[in-house]
Amino acid sequence: MADGGIHAADPIHVLRRGVADLHDRVDRLSGFGAPSISSDAYRSLVAALASVVPAVEAAVIGSDDALVADVPPFAPLLLDDARRLGITPQPWAVTLDDAAQRWGARYVLAGSQLGAVVIARRLRDELPELPRAYFTAAATGAGERWAAFRSDARVAFADDELDVSAAVDAARDVFERLLAVLERSVCDPSTVGAGGGR
């Protein structure tokens, strides 16, 4: 299946392009592009991730497709960090009805773990007193997991039976949920400790 001239056998390019605008907004709102990071910025990011990652992980890991379900469960560490930060995330009822949607959601999980490499380093250097078990664990082996994900996704989409546009839509849904929580917490940090989310 083609998407603007890019074949679905290379679905990572399609997914990256399909969510680029939302990814950029998450990066800007998270505050981790600034020269220094604040504890409020970190709390907002944890609140956003804790409102999304557990539901997405559960939906993907619960799939009967062994390839897409091969995801390490980091959500318990994230929820523990949130608890220690005084954050009560509002659960998200995500529905991933088909394999393409699950691959799109897994793209966001894999990408966030890759981003954890930089975030874990900055937390260690700038906010060492704050709980960061999730980012530390997610950063470990993230490059190898990302490479495996790319390879697996190309295999999954190679025969054109999966709709890459459905994967993009699912990935965008996850990013939009992240943005909803980030935007609320940045505008009103008091919502972070009160289950901020829509």
PDB file of C-alpha atoms in Angstrom:
ATOM      1  CA  MET A   1       0.000   0.000   0.000  1.00  0.00           C
ATOM      2  CA  ALA A   2       1.345   3.412  -0.852  1.00  0.00           C
ATOM      3  CA  ASP A   3       1.054   6.623   1.107  1.00  0.00           C
ATOM      4  CA  GLY A   4       2.086   9.671  -0.883  1.00  0.00           C
ATOM      5  CA  GLY A   5       4.648   7.613  -2.789  1.00  0.00           C
ATOM      6  CA  ILE A   6       6.012   5.767   0.256  1.00  0.00           C
ATOM      7  CA  HIS A   7       5.271   2.063   0.294  1.00  0.00           C
ATOM      8  CA  ALA A   8       3.938   0.499   3.454  1.00  0.00           C
ATOM      9  CA  ALA A   9       6.893  -1.922   3.378  1.00  0.00           C
ATOM     10  CA  ASP A  10       8.671   1.033   4.991  1.00  0.00           C
ATOM     11  CA  PRO A  11       5.898   1.911   7.462  1.00  0.00           C
ATOM     12  CA  ILE A  12       8.189   3.730   9.876  1.00  0.00           C
ATOM     13  CA  HIS A  13       8.641   6.565   7.377  1.00  0.00           C
ATOM     14  CA  VAL A  14       4.884   6.766   6.872  1.00  0.00           C
ATOM     15  CA  LEU A  15       4.242   6.814  10.621  1.00  0.00           C
ATOM     16  CA  ARG A  16       6.963   9.366  11.330  1.00  0.00           C
ATOM     17  CA  ARG A  17       5.637  11.717   8.678  1.00  0.00           C
ATOM     18  CA  GLY A  18       2.038  11.139   9.738  1.00  0.00           C
ATOM     19  CA  VAL A  19       2.596  12.236  13.337  1.00  0.00           C
ATOM     20  CA  ALA A  20       5.400  14.768  12.843  1.00  0.00           C
ATOM     21  CA  ASP A  21       3.273  17.805  13.705  1.00  0.00           C
ATOM     22  CA  LEU A  22       1.963  16.261  16.928  1.00  0.00           C
ATOM     23  CA  HIS A  23       5.375  14.904  17.892  1.00  0.00           C
ATOM     24  CA  ASP A  24       6.860  18.393  17.558  1.00  0.00           C
ATOM     25  CA  ARG A  25       4.126  19.847  19.766  1.00  0.00           C
ATOM     26  CA  VAL A  26       4.707  17.220  22.457  1.00  0.00           C
ATOM     27  CA  ASP A  27       8.438  17.946  22.382  1.00  0.00           C
ATOM     28  CA  ARG A  28       7.849  21.676  22.759  1.00  0.00           C
ATOM     29  CA  LEU A  29       5.279  21.355  25.529  1.00  0.00           C
ATOM     30  CA  SER A  30       7.285  18.829  27.524  1.00  0.00           C
ATOM     31  CA  GLY A  31       9.925  21.447  28.316  1.00  0.00           C
ATOM     32  CA  PHE A  32      12.772  19.018  27.726  1.00  0.00           C
ATOM     33  CA  GLY A  33      14.061  21.073  24.819  1.00  0.00           C
ATOM     34  CA  ALA A  34      14.921  23.919  27.189  1.00  0.00           C
ATOM     35  CA  PRO A  35      18.490  24.491  28.443  1.00  0.00           C
ATOM     36  CA  SER A  36      17.347  23.325  31.880  1.00  0.00           C
ATOM     37  CA  ILE A  37      14.303  21.385  33.018  1.00  0.00           C
ATOM     38  CA  SER A  38      12.026  22.048  35.953  1.00  0.00           C
ATOM     39  CA  SER A  39      10.338  19.657  38.331  1.00  0.00           C
ATOM     40  CA  ASP A  40       6.974  20.971  37.084  1.00  0.00           C
ATOM     41  CA  ALA A  41       7.912  20.073  33.499  1.00  0.00           C
ATOM     42  CA  TYR A  42       8.891  16.594  34.602  1.00  0.00           C
ATOM     43  CA  ARG A  43       5.684  16.117  36.578  1.00  0.00           C
ATOM     44  CA  SER A  44       3.638  17.216  33.568  1.00  0.00           C
ATOM     45  CA  LEU A  45       5.421  14.731  31.333  1.00  0.00           C
ATOM     46  CA  VAL A  46       4.950  11.878  33.801  1.00  0.00           C
ATOM     47  CA  ALA A  47       1.256  12.770  34.163  1.00  0.00           C
ATOM     48  CA  ALA A  48       0.799  12.684  30.392  1.00  0.00           C
ATOM     49  CA  LEU A  49       2.653   9.416  29.908  1.00  0.00           C
ATOM     50  CA  ALA A  50       0.921   7.787  32.880  1.00  0.00           C
ATOM     51  CA  SER A  51      -2.446   8.635  31.337  1.00  0.00           C
ATOM     52  CA  VAL A  52      -1.519   6.872  28.095  1.00  0.00           C
ATOM     53  CA  VAL A  53       1.211   4.242  28.418  1.00  0.00           C
ATOM     54  CA  PRO A  54      -0.613   1.778  30.724  1.00  0.00           C
ATOM     55  CA  ALA A  55      -3.675   1.572  28.469  1.00  0.00           C
ATOM     56  CA  VAL A  56      -1.663   1.327  25.266  1.00  0.00           C
ATOM     57  CA  GLU A  57       0.707  -1.264  26.718  1.00  0.00           C
ATOM     58  CA  ALA A  58      -2.212  -3.389  27.893  1.00  0.00           C
ATOM     59  CA  ALA A  59      -3.942  -3.227  24.512  1.00  0.00           C
ATOM     60  CA  VAL A  60      -0.791  -4.093  22.595  1.00  0.00           C
ATOM     61  CA  ILE A  61       0.517  -6.786  24.935  1.00  0.00           C
ATOM     62  CA  GLY A  62      -2.946  -8.338  25.041  1.00  0.00           C
ATOM     63  CA  SER A  63      -2.960  -8.796  21.271  1.00  0.00           C
ATOM     64  CA  ASP A  64      -3.024 -12.312  19.847  1.00  0.00           C
ATOM     65  CA  ASP A  65      -0.359 -11.202  17.351  1.00  0.00           C
ATOM     66  CA  ALA A  66       2.899 -12.285  18.976  1.00  0.00           C
ATOM     67  CA  LEU A  67       4.968  -9.911  16.819  1.00  0.00           C
ATOM     68  CA  VAL A  68       3.170  -6.722  17.818  1.00  0.00           C
ATOM     69  CA  ALA A  69       2.686  -7.920  21.393  1.00  0.00           C
ATOM     70  CA  ASP A  70       6.434  -8.244  22.011  1.00  0.00           C
ATOM     71  CA  VAL A  71       6.585  -5.191  24.281  1.00  0.00           C
ATOM     72  CA  PRO A  72       8.348  -4.973  27.654  1.00  0.00           C
ATOM     73  CA  PRO A  73       5.877  -3.843  30.353  1.00  0.00           C
ATOM     74  CA  PHE A  74       7.216  -0.554  31.675  1.00  0.00           C
ATOM     75  CA  ALA A  75       3.836   0.823  32.817  1.00  0.00           C
ATOM     76  CA  PRO A  76       4.172  -0.439  36.422  1.00  0.00           C
ATOM     77  CA  LEU A  77       7.401   1.549  36.833  1.00  0.00           C
ATOM     78  CA  LEU A  78       5.780   4.637  35.331  1.00  0.00           C
ATOM     79  CA  LEU A  79       2.762   4.386  37.616  1.00  0.00           C
ATOM     80  CA  ASP A  80       5.040   3.982  40.629  1.00  0.00           C
ATOM     81  CA  ASP A  81       6.992   7.099  39.646  1.00  0.00           C
ATOM     82  CA  ALA A  82       3.683   8.949  39.252  1.00  0.00           C
ATOM     83  CA  ARG A  83       2.548   7.812  42.693  1.00  0.00           C
ATOM     84  CA  ARG A  84       5.806   8.945  44.280  1.00  0.00           C
ATOM     85  CA  LEU A  85       5.391  12.329  42.578  1.00  0.00           C
ATOM     86  CA  GLY A  86       1.859  12.669  43.959  1.00  0.00           C
ATOM     87  CA  ILE A  87       0.264  12.236  40.536  1.00  0.00           C
ATOM     88  CA  THR A  88      -3.025  10.394  40.097  1.00  0.00           C
ATOM     89  CA  PRO A  89      -3.388   9.833  36.353  1.00  0.00           C
ATOM     90  CA  GLN A  90      -6.823   9.439  34.855  1.00  0.00           C
ATOM     91  CA  PRO A  91      -7.034   6.102  33.005  1.00  0.00           C
ATOM     92  CA  TRP A  92      -7.652   6.205  29.282  1.00  0.00           C
ATOM     93  CA  ALA A  93     -10.095   3.772  27.678  1.00  0.00           C
ATOM     94  CA  VAL A  94      -8.215   3.144  24.439  1.00  0.00           C
ATOM     95  CA  THR A  95      -9.632   0.839  21.775  1.00  0.00           C
ATOM     96  CA  LEU A  96      -7.304  -0.761  19.243  1.00  0.00           C
ATOM     97  CA  ASP A  97      -9.565  -2.918  17.115  1.00  0.00           C
ATOM     98  CA  ASP A  98      -7.148  -4.244  14.532  1.00  0.00           C
ATOM     99  CA  ALA A  99      -3.505  -5.092  14.037  1.00  0.00           C
ATOM    100  CA  ALA A 100      -2.681  -1.925  12.093  1.00  0.00           C
ATOM    101  CA  GLN A 101      -3.957   0.231  14.951  1.00  0.00           C
ATOM    102  CA  ARG A 102      -1.901  -1.756  17.430  1.00  0.00           C
ATOM    103  CA  TRP A 103       1.211  -1.246  15.328  1.00  0.00           C
ATOM    104  CA  GLY A 104       0.534   2.488  15.246  1.00  0.00           C
ATOM    105  CA  ALA A 105       0.179   2.594  19.017  1.00  0.00           C
ATOM    106  CA  ARG A 106       3.292   0.487  19.452  1.00  0.00           C
ATOM    107  CA  TYR A 107       5.186   2.985  17.276  1.00  0.00           C
ATOM    108  CA  VAL A 108       4.517   5.636  19.910  1.00  0.00           C
ATOM    109  CA  LEU A 109       5.587   3.309  22.729  1.00  0.00           C
ATOM    110  CA  ALA A 110       8.821   2.380  20.952  1.00  0.00           C
ATOM    111  CA  GLY A 111       9.584   5.992  20.090  1.00  0.00           C
ATOM    112  CA  SER A 112       8.971   7.194  23.634  1.00  0.00           C
ATOM    113  CA  GLN A 113      11.382   4.568  24.928  1.00  0.00           C
ATOM    114  CA  LEU A 114      13.996   5.760  22.449  1.00  0.00           C
ATOM    115  CA  GLY A 115      13.453   9.316  23.677  1.00  0.00           C
ATOM    116  CA  ALA A 116      13.909   8.067  27.232  1.00  0.00           C
ATOM    117  CA  VAL A 117      17.638   7.738  26.582  1.00  0.00           C
ATOM    118  CA  VAL A 118      18.088  11.519  26.533  1.00  0.00           C
ATOM    119  CA  ILE A 119      15.457  12.188  29.190  1.00  0.00           C
ATOM    120  CA  ALA A 120      16.961   9.692  31.651  1.00  0.00           C
ATOM    121  CA  ARG A 121      20.372  11.304  31.266  1.00  0.00           C
ATOM    122  CA  ARG A 122      18.982  14.792  31.849  1.00  0.00           C
ATOM    123  CA  LEU A 123      17.004  13.679  34.877  1.00  0.00           C
ATOM    124  CA  ARG A 124      20.075  12.042  36.368  1.00  0.00           C
ATOM    125  CA  ASP A 125      22.108  15.218  35.848  1.00  0.00           C
ATOM    126  CA  GLU A 126      19.508  17.915  36.581  1.00  0.00           C
ATOM    127  CA  LEU A 127      16.818  16.407  38.822  1.00  0.00           C
ATOM    128  CA  PRO A 128      18.541  13.484  40.555  1.00  0.00           C
ATOM    129  CA  GLU A 129      16.258  13.711  43.589  1.00  0.00           C
ATOM    130  CA  LEU A 130      13.096  12.847  41.625  1.00  0.00           C
ATOM    131  CA  PRO A 131      11.881   9.281  40.959  1.00  0.00           C
ATOM    132  CA  ARG A 132      12.793   8.187  37.444  1.00  0.00           C
ATOM    133  CA  ALA A 133      12.636   4.381  37.415  1.00  0.00           C
ATOM    134  CA  TYR A 134      10.501   4.372  34.254  1.00  0.00           C
ATOM    135  CA  PHE A 135      12.881   6.464  32.179  1.00  0.00           C
ATOM    136  CA  THR A 136      15.940   4.628  33.473  1.00  0.00           C
ATOM    137  CA  ALA A 137      14.467   1.242  32.572  1.00  0.00           C
ATOM    138  CA  ALA A 138      13.018   2.397  29.243  1.00  0.00           C
ATOM    139  CA  ALA A 139      16.373   3.877  28.227  1.00  0.00           C
ATOM    140  CA  THR A 140      18.188   0.595  28.822  1.00  0.00           C
ATOM    141  CA  GLY A 141      18.357  -1.280  25.523  1.00  0.00           C
ATOM    142  CA  ALA A 142      16.084   1.255  23.802  1.00  0.00           C
ATOM    143  CA  GLY A 143      18.197   1.385  20.659  1.00  0.00           C
ATOM    144  CA  GLU A 144      18.101  -2.367  20.222  1.00  0.00           C
ATOM    145  CA  ARG A 145      14.341  -2.474  20.851  1.00  0.00           C
ATOM    146  CA  TRP A 146      13.778   0.312  18.324  1.00  0.00           C
ATOM    147  CA  ALA A 147      15.784  -1.547  15.673  1.00  0.00           C
ATOM    148  CA  ALA A 148      13.796  -4.724  16.359  1.00  0.00           C
ATOM    149  CA  PHE A 149      10.521  -2.792  16.188  1.00  0.00           C
ATOM    150  CA  ARG A 150      11.432  -1.294  12.808  1.00  0.00           C
ATOM    151  CA  SER A 151      12.315  -4.720  11.452  1.00  0.00           C
ATOM    152  CA  ASP A 152       9.138  -6.317  12.824  1.00  0.00           C
ATOM    153  CA  ALA A 153       6.923  -3.524  11.490  1.00  0.00           C
ATOM    154  CA  ARG A 154       8.363  -3.869   8.006  1.00  0.00           C
ATOM    155  CA  VAL A 155       7.609  -7.588   8.086  1.00  0.00           C
ATOM    156  CA  ALA A 156       4.064  -6.980   9.344  1.00  0.00           C
ATOM    157  CA  PHE A 157       3.215  -4.420   6.653  1.00  0.00           C
ATOM    158  CA  ALA A 158       5.144  -6.013   3.787  1.00  0.00           C
ATOM    159  CA  ASP A 159       2.229  -7.901   2.221  1.00  0.00           C
ATOM    160  CA  ASP A 160      -0.126  -4.886   2.166  1.00  0.00           C
ATOM    161  CA  GLU A 161      -2.813  -6.680   4.187  1.00  0.00           C
ATOM    162  CA  LEU A 162      -2.519  -4.076   6.948  1.00  0.00           C
ATOM    163  CA  ASP A 163      -3.707  -0.522   6.370  1.00  0.00           C
ATOM    164  CA  VAL A 164      -0.844   1.826   7.169  1.00  0.00           C
ATOM    165  CA  SER A 165      -3.242   4.776   7.315  1.00  0.00           C
ATOM    166  CA  ALA A 166      -5.050   3.050  10.211  1.00  0.00           C
ATOM    167  CA  ALA A 167      -1.700   2.759  11.983  1.00  0.00           C
ATOM    168  CA  VAL A 168      -1.085   6.472  11.494  1.00  0.00           C
ATOM    169  CA  ASP A 169      -4.555   7.328  12.818  1.00  0.00           C
ATOM    170  CA  ALA A 170      -3.960   5.236  15.941  1.00  0.00           C
ATOM    171  CA  ALA A 171      -0.564   6.824  16.535  1.00  0.00           C
ATOM    172  CA  ARG A 172      -2.119  10.269  16.176  1.00  0.00           C
ATOM    173  CA  ASP A 173      -4.815   9.355  18.711  1.00  0.00           C
ATOM    174  CA  VAL A 174      -2.114   8.476  21.239  1.00  0.00           C
ATOM    175  CA  PHE A 175      -0.222  11.702  20.599  1.00  0.00           C
ATOM    176  CA  GLU A 176      -3.418  13.737  20.884  1.00  0.00           C
ATOM    177  CA  ARG A 177      -4.133  12.180  24.278  1.00  0.00           C
ATOM    178  CA  LEU A 178      -0.597  13.052  25.404  1.00  0.00           C
ATOM    179  CA  LEU A 179      -1.068  16.608  24.184  1.00  0.00           C
ATOM    180  CA  ALA A 180      -4.415  16.991  25.952  1.00  0.00           C
ATOM    181  CA  VAL A 181      -2.850  16.154  29.317  1.00  0.00           C
ATOM    182  CA  LEU A 182       0.325  18.150  28.679  1.00  0.00           C
ATOM    183  CA  GLU A 183      -1.585  21.248  27.602  1.00  0.00           C
ATOM    184  CA  ARG A 184      -3.809  21.120  30.660  1.00  0.00           C
ATOM    185  CA  SER A 185      -0.935  20.601  33.083  1.00  0.00           C
ATOM    186  CA  VAL A 186       1.235  23.303  31.513  1.00  0.00           C
ATOM    187  CA  CYS A 187      -1.629  25.818  31.703  1.00  0.00           C
ATOM    188  CA  ASP A 188      -2.586  24.743  35.238  1.00  0.00           C
ATOM    189  CA  PRO A 189       0.076  22.674  37.058  1.00  0.00           C
ATOM    190  CA  SER A 190      -2.371  22.048  39.907  1.00  0.00           C
ATOM    191  CA  THR A 191      -4.242  19.585  37.661  1.00  0.00           C
ATOM    192  CA  VAL A 192      -1.244  17.238  37.564  1.00  0.00           C
ATOM    193  CA  GLY A 193      -1.846  15.915  41.036  1.00  0.00           C
ATOM    194  CA  ALA A 194      -5.563  15.624  40.506  1.00  0.00           C
ATOM    195  CA  GLY A 195      -5.791  13.124  37.690  1.00  0.00           C
ATOM    196  CA  GLY A 196      -5.426  15.761  35.001  1.00  0.00           C
ATOM    197  CA  GLY A 197      -6.747  14.447  31.704  1.00  0.00           C
ATOM    198  CA  ARG A 198      -9.810  14.473  29.546  1.00  0.00           C
TER     199      ARG A 198
END
